[in-house]
Coordinates of C-alpha atoms and ligand atoms in Angstrom, one line a residue:
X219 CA -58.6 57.0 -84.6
X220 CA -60.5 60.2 -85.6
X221 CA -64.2 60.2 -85.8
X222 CA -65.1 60.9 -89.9
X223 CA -66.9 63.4 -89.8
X224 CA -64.5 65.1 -86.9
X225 CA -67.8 66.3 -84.7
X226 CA -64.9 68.8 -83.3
X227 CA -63.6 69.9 -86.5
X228 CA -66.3 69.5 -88.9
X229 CA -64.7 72.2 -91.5
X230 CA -61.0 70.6 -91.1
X231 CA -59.4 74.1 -89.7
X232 CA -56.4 71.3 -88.2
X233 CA -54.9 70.9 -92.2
X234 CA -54.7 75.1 -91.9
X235 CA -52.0 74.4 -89.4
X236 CA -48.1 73.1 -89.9
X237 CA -46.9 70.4 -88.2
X238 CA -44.8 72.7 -85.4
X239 CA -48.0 74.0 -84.7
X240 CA -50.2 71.3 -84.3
X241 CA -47.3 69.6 -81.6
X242 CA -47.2 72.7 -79.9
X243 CA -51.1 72.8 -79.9
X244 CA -51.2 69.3 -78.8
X245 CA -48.2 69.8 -76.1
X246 CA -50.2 72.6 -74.7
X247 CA -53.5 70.4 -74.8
X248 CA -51.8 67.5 -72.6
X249 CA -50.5 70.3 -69.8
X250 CA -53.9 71.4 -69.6
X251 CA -55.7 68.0 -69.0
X252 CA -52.9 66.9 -66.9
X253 CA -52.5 70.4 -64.7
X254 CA -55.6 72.5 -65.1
X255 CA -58.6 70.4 -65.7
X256 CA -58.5 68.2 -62.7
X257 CA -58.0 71.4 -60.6
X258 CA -59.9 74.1 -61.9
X259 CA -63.3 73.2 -60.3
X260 CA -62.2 73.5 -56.4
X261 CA -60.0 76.9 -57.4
X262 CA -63.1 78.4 -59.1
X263 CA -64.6 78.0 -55.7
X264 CA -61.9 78.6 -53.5
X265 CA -60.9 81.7 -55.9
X266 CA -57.1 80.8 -55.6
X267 CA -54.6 80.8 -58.3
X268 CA -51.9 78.4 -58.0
X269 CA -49.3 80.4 -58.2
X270 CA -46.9 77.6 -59.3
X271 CA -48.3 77.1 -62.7
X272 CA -45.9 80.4 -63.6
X273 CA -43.2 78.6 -63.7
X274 CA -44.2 75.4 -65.4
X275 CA -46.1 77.8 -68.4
X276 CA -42.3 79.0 -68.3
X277 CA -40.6 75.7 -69.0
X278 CA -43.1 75.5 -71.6
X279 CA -42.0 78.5 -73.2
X280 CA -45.3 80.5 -73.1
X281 CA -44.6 83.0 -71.7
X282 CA -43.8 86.1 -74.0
X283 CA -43.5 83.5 -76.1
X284 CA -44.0 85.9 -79.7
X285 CA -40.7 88.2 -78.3
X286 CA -37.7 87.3 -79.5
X287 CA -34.5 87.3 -77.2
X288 CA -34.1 87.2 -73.8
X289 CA -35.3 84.0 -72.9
X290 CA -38.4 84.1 -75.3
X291 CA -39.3 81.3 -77.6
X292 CA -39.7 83.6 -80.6
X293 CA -42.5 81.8 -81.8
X294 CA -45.5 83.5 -84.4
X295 CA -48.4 85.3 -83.4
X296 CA -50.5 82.5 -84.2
X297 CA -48.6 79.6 -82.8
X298 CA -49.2 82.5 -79.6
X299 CA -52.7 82.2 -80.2
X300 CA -53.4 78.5 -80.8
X301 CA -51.4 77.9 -77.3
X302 CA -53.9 80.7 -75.4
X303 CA -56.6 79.0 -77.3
X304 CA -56.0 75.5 -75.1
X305 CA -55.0 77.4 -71.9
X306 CA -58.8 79.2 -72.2
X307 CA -60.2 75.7 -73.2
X308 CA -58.8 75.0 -69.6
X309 CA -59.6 78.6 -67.8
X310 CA -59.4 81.8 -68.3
X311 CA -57.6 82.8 -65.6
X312 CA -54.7 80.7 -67.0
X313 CA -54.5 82.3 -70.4
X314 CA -55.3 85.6 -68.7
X315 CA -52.0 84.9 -66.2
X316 CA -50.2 84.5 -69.8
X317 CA -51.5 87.2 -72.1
X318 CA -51.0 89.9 -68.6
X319 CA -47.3 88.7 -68.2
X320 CA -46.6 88.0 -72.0
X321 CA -48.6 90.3 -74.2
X322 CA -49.2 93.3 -71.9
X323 CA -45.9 93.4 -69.5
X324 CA -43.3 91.8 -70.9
X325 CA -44.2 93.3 -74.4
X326 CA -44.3 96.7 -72.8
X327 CA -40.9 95.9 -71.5
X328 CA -39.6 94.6 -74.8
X329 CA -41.2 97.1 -77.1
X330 CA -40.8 100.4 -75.0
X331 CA -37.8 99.6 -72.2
X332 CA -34.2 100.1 -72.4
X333 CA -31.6 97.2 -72.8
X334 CA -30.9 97.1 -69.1
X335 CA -34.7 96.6 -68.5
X336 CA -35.1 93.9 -70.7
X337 CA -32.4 92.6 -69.4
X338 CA -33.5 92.9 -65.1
X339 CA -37.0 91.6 -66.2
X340 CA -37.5 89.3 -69.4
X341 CA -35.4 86.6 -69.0
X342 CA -36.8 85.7 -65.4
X343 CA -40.6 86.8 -66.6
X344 CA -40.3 84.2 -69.8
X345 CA -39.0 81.7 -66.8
X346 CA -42.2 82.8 -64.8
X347 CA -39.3 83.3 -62.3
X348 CA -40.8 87.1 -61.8
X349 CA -44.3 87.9 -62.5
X350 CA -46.1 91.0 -63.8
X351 CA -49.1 93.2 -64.3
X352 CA -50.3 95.7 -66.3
X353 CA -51.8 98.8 -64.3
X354 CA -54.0 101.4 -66.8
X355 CA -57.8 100.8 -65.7
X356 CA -58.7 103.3 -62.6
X357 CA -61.5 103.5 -60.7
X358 CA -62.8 106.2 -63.0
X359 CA -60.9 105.5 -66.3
X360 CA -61.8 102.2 -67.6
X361 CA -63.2 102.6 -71.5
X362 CA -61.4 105.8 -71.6
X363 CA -57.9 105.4 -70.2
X364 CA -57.2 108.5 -70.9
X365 CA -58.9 110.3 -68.2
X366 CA -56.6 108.5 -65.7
X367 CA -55.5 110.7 -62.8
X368 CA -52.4 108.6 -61.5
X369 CA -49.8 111.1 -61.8
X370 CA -46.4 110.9 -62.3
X371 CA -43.6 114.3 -61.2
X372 CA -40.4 114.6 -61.5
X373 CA -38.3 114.7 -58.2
X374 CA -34.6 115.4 -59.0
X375 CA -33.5 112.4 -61.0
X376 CA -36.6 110.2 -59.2
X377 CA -40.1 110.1 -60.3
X378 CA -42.9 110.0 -58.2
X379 CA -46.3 108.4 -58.1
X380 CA -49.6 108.7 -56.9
X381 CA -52.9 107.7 -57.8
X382 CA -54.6 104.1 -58.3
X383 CA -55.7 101.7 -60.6
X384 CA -58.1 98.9 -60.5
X385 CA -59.0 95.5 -61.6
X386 CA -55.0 94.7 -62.4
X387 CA -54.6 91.0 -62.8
X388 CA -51.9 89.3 -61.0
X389 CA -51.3 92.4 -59.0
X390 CA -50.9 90.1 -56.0
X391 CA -48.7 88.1 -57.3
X392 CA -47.1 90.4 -59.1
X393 CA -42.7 91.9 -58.5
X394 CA -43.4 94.4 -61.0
X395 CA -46.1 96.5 -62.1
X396 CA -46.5 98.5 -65.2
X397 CA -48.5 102.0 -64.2
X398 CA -49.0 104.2 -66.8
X399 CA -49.3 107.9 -65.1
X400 CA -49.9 110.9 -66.1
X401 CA -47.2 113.4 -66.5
X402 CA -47.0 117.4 -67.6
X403 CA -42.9 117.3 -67.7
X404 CA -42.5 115.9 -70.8
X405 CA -44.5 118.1 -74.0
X406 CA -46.4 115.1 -75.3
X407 CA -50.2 116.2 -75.1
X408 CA -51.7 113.8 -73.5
X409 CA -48.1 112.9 -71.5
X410 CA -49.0 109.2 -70.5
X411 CA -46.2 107.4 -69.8
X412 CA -45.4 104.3 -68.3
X413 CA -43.2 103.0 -65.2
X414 CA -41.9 99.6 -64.1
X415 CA -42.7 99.6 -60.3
X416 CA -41.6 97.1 -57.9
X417 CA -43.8 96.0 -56.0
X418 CA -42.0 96.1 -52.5
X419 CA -41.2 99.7 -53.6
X420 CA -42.1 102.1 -50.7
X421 CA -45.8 103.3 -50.7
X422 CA -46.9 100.4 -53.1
X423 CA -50.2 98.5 -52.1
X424 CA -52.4 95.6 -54.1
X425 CA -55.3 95.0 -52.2
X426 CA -57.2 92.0 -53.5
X427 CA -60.7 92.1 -54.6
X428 CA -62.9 89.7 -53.4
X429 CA -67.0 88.7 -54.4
X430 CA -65.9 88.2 -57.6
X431 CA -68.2 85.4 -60.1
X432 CA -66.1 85.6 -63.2
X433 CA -62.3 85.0 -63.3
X434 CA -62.6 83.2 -59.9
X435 CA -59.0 81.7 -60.3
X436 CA -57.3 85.0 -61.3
X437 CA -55.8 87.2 -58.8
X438 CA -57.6 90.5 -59.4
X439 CA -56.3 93.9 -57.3
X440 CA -56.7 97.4 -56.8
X441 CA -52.9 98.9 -56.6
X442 CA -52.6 101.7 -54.5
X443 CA -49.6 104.4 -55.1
X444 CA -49.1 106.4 -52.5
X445 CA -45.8 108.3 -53.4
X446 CA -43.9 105.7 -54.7
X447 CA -40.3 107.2 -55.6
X448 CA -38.4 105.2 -58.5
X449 CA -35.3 106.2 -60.3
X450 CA -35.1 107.9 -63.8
X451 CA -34.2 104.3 -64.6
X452 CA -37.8 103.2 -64.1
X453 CA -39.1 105.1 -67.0
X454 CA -40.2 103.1 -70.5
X455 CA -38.3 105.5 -72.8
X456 CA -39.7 104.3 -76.1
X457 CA -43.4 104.9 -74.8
X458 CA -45.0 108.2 -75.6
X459 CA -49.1 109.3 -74.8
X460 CA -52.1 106.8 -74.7
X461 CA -50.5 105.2 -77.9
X462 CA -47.8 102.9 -75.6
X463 CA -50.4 101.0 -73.3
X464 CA -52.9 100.7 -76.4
X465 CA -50.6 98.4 -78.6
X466 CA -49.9 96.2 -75.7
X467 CA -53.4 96.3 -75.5
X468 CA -53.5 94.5 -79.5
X469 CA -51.2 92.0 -78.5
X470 CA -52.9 90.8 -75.5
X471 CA -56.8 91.5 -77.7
X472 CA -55.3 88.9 -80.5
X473 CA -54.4 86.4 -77.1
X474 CA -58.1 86.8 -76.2
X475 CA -59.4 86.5 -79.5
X476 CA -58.2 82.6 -80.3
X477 CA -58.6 82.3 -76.4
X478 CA -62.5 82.7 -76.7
X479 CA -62.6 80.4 -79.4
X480 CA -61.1 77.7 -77.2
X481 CA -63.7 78.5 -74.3
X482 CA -66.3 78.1 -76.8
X483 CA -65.3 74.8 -77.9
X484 CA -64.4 73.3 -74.7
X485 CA -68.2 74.0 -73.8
X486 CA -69.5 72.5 -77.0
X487 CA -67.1 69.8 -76.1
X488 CA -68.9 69.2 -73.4
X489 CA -72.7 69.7 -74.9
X490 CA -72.0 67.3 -77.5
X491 CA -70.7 65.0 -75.1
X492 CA -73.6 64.9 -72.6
X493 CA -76.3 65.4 -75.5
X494 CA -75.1 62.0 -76.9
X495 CA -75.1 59.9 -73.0
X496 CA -77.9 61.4 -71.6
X497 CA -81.5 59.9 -72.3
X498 CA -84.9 61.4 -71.6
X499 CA -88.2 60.1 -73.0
X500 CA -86.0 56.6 -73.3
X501 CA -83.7 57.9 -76.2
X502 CA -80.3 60.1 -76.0
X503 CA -81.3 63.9 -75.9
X504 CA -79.1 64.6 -78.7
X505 CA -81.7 62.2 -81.1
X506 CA -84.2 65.7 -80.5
X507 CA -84.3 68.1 -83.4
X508 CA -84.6 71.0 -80.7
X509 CA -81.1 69.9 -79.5
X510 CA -79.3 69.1 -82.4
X511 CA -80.2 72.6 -84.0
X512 CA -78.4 74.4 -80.3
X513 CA -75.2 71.8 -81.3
X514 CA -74.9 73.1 -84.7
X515 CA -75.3 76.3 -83.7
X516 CA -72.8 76.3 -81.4
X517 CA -70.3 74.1 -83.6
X518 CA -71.2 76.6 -86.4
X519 CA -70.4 79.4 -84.0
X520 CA -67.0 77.2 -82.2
X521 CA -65.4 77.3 -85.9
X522 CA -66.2 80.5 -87.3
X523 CA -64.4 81.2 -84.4
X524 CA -61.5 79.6 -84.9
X525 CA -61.2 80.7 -88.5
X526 CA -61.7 84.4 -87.4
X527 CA -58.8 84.1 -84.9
X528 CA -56.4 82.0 -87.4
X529 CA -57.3 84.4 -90.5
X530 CA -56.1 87.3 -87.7
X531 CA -53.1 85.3 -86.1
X532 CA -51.9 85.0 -89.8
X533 CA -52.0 88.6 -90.6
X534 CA -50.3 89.4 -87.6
X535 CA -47.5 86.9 -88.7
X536 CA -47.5 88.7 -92.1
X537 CA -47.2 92.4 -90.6
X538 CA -50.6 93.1 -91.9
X539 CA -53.3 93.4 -88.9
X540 CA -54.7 95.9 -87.8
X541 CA -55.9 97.6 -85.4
X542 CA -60.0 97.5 -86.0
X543 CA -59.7 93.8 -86.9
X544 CA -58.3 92.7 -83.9
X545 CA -61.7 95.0 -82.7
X546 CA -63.7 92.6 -85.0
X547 CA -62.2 89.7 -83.7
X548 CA -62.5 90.4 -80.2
X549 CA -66.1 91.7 -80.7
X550 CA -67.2 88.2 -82.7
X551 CA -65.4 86.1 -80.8
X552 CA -66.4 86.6 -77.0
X553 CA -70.1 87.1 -78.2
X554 CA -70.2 83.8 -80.2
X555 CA -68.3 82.4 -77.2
X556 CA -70.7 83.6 -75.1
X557 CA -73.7 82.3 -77.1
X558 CA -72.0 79.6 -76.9
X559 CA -71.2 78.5 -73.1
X560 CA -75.3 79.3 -72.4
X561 CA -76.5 77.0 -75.1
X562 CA -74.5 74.3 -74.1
X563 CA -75.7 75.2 -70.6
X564 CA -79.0 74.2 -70.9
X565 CA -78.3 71.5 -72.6
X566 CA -76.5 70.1 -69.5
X567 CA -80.0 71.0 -67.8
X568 CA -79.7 70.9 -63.9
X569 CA -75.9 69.4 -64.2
X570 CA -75.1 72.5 -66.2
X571 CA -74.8 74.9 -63.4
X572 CA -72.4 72.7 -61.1
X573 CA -68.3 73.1 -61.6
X574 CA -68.4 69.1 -62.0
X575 CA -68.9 70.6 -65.8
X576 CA -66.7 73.6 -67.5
X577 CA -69.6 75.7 -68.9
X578 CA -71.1 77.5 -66.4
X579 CA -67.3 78.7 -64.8
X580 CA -67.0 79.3 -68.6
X581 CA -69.8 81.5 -68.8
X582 CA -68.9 83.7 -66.3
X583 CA -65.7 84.4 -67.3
X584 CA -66.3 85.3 -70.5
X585 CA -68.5 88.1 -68.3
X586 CA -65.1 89.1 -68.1
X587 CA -63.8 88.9 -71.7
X588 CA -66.5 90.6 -72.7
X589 CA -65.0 93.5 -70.4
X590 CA -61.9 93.5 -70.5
X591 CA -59.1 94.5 -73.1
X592 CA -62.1 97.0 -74.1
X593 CA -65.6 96.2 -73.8
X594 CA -67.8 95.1 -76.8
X595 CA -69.3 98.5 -77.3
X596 CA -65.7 100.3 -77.5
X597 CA -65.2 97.5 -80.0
X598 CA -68.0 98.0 -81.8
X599 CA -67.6 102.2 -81.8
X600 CA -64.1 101.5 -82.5
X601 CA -65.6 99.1 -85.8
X602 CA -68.3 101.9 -86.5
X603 CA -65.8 104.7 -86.7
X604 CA -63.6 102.5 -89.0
X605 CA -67.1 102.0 -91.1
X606 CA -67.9 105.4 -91.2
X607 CA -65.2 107.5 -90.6
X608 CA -66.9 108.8 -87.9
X609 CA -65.6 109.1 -84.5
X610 CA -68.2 108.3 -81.6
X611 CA -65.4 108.7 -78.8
X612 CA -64.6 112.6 -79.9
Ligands
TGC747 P1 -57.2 108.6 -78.9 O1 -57.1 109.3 -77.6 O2 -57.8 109.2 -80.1 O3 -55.8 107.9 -79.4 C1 -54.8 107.8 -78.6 C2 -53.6 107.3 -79.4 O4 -53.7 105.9 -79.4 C3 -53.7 105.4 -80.7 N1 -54.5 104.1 -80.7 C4 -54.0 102.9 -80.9 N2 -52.7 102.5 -81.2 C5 -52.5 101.2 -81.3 N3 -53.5 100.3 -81.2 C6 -54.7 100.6 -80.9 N4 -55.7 99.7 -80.7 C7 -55.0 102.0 -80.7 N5 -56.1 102.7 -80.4 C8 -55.8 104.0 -80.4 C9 -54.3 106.5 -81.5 O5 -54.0 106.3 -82.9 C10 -53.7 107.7 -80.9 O6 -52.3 107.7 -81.3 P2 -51.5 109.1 -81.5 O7 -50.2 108.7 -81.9 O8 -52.3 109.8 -82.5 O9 -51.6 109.8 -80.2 O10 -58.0 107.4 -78.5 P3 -58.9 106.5 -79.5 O11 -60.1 107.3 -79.9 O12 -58.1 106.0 -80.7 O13 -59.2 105.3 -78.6 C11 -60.3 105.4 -77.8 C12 -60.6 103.9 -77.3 C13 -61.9 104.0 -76.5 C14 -60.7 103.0 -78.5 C15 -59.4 103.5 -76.4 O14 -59.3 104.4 -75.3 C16 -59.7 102.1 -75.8 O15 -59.3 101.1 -76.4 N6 -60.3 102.0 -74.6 C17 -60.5 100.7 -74.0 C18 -59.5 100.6 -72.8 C19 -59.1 99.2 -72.6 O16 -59.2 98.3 -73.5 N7 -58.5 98.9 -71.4 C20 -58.0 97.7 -71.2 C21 -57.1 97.7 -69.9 S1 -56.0 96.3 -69.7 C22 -57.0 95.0 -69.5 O17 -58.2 95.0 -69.5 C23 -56.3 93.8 -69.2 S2 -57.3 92.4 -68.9 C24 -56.1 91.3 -69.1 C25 -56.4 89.9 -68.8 O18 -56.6 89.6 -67.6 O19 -56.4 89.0 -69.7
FAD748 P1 -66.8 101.6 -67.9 O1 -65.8 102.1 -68.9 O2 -67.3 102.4 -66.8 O3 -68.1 101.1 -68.8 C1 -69.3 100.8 -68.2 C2 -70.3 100.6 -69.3 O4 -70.4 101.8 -70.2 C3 -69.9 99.5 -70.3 O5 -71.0 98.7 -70.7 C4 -69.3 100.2 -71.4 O6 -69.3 99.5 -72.7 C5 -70.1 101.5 -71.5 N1 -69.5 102.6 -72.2 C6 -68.4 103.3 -71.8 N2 -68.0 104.2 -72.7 C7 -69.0 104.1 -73.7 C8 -69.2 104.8 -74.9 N3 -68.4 105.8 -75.3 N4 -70.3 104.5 -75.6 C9 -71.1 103.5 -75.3 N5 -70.9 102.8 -74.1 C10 -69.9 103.1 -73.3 N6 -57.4 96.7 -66.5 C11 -56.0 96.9 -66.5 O7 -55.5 98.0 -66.7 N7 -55.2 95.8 -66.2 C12 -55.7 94.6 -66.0 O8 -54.9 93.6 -65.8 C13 -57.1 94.4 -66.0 N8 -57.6 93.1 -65.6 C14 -59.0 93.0 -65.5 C15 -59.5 91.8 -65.0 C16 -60.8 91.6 -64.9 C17 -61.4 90.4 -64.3 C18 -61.7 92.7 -65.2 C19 -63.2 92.6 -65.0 C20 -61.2 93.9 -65.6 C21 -59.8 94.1 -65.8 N9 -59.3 95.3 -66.2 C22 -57.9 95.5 -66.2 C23 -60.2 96.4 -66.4 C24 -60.9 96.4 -67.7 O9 -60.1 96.7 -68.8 C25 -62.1 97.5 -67.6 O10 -63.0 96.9 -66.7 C26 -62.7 97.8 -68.9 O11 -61.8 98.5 -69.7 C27 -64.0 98.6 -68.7 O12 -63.8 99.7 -67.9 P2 -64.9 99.9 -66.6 O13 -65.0 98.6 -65.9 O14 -64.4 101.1 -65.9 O15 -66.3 100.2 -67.3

């Protein structure tokens, strides 16, 4: 029976959600105690993502899961985000595997492609039969994208590539890539547009980078392009300038925006849980006022979280969000997280910096969030020029 007061849900948030939510929710909560949690320690260390889980977040239906057709559950935006919340309560790499394949690729695919695309890719991505990534950050081009120098000319009725981009989760792993390249061909001004590449297309490399602290059990790679010839065929029609990667980029920002709220809690989760077994001074550590004012803090922090992301979810659902507050979102969310996973850090004391407890491999991937999808100072620019109605990137 449920603790009164829930020490998890203090505020209540679960009556916010209907009853198909709260099964999914809960569905996705078993597969990650059952598949993730035991696991997740020794493939932090051994930076390896089990490749297999693809297929089983498939038959779960969550992947792409907010597309309709071709294969896709069709679910809403925020049934999307309550099921990245318990993958990222698990790992981030695991919701990061989802929100690259669901909300960047596939999306691209669904939003932008033609039908015979959709068809050749979605239905065996949404299996997690075929596995994707999302190539826009270069070397040189991270916060601003649109300095990328990947180029794409037309040859006949082919298209060639050449350039490189860097930190692409899953390129590994991945059978297609989405590159977004520059192109002069076309009359747009900025002429980004983007390509589905195969992976075993000649001239395509992912090299793996290694040394990495945060994301430990993603597969993170530099994809190389050294004149990689595709058909016409390859070209996302529907996808004009810097515009087409940037609203895969809100989908996959909402993803990490519920996701953070579940890394947050799983490390108060754990807090909580060692604050009320472990003793010092002969009493539990949780009896001390200094501790009990870092718990509510972090539970204050945990559900403001979880309101921000379900107040965002919803507008999604109802055609409403925008842009700037999926910025807002992402921006309070991964700091409070955060705050968050080094609170309950020291409160773990010595045990807090092992992987026999989730918050330090929390931590540092949320060094990651904080990067990623736009970094909390584009966010917080991107919030200042909506504020002001001036522009700090011009
Ligand atoms: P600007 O050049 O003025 O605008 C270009 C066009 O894009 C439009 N736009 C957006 N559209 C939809 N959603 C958004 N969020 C948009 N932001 C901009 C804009 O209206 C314009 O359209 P049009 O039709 O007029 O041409 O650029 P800007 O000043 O608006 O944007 C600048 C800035 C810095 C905000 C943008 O470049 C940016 O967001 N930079 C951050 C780059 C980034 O987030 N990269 C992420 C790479 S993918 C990744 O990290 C995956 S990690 C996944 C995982 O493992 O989970
Ligand atoms: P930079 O843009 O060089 O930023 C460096 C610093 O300068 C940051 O603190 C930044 O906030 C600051 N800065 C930059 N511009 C301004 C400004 N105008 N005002 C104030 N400060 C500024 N990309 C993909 O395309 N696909 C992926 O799948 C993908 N996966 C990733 C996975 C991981 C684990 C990581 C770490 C990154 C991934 N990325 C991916 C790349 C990610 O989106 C970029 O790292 C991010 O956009 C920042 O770019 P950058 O690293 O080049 O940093």
């Amino acid at each position: 029976m449920a603790r009164e007061p829930d020490p998890y849900d203090l505020l209540g948030l679960d009556s916010l959600l209907d009853e198909t939510e709260r099964m999914m929710r809960d569905s996705v909560r078993r597969f990650v105690a059952d598949r993730v949690l035991p696991d997740i320690g020794r493939w932090f260390e051994e930076a390896h993502f089990p490749v297999e889980l693809a297929k089983e977040l498939g038959s779960l239906g969550l992947l792409g899961m907010h597309l309709e057709g071709y294969g896709c559950a069709g679910t809403s935006a925020t049934a999307y985000g309550l099921a990245c919340q318990e993958l990222e309560a698990g790992d981030s790499s695991v919701r990061s595997f989802a929100s690259v394949q669901g909300s960047l690729v596939m999306y691209a695919i669904h939003r932008y492609g033609t039908e015979e695309q959709k068809q050749a890719w979605l239905p065996a991505m949404a299996a997690g039969e075929a596995i994707g990534c999302f190539g826009l950050t270069e070397a040189d081009a991270g916060s601003d994208p649109a300095g990328m120098r990947t180029t794409a000319r037309r040859d006949g009725d082919d298209w060639v590539l050449d350039g490189s981009k860097m930190w692409i989760t899953n390129g590994g792993i991945a059978d297609v890539a989405v590159v977004w390249a520059q192109t002069d061909e076309i009359g747009d001004p900025t002429g980004i547009r983007g390509f589905l590449v195969p992976t075993d297309a000649s001239g395509f490399t992912a090299n793996p980078i290694h040394q990495k602290l945060s994301l430990r059990a993603s597969v993170t790679s530099e994809l190389v392009l050294d004149g990689v010839r595709v058909p016409a065929g390859a070209q996302l029609p529907a996808a004009e300038g810097l515009a087409g990667p940037l609203r895969c980029l809100n989908e996959a920002r909402l993803g990490i925006v519920f996701g953070a709220a579940g890394a947050a809690r799983a490390c108060y989760e754990s807090a909580l849980e060692y604050a009320t077994t472990r003793e010092q001074f002969g009493r539990q550590i949780g009896g001390f006022q200094l501790q009990q004012g870092k718990l509510v803090d972090m539970l204050q922090r945990v559900q403001r979280s979880q309101l921000v992301a379900l107040h965002l979810g919803r507008r999604k659902d109802e055609g409403t969000l925008r842009p700037e507050q999926v910025s807002f979102g992402k921006l309070h969310n991964v700091n409070d997280a955060l705050e968050v996973a080094r609170t309950a850090r020291q409160v773990l004391g010595g045990n807090g910096i092992t992987l026999e407890y989730p918050v330090m491999r929390h931590a540092n991937n949320l060094e990651s969030l904080v990067t990623y999808e736009g970094t909390a100072d584009v966010h917080t620019l991107v919030l200042g020029r909506a504020v002001t109605g001036l522009n700090a990137f011009a």
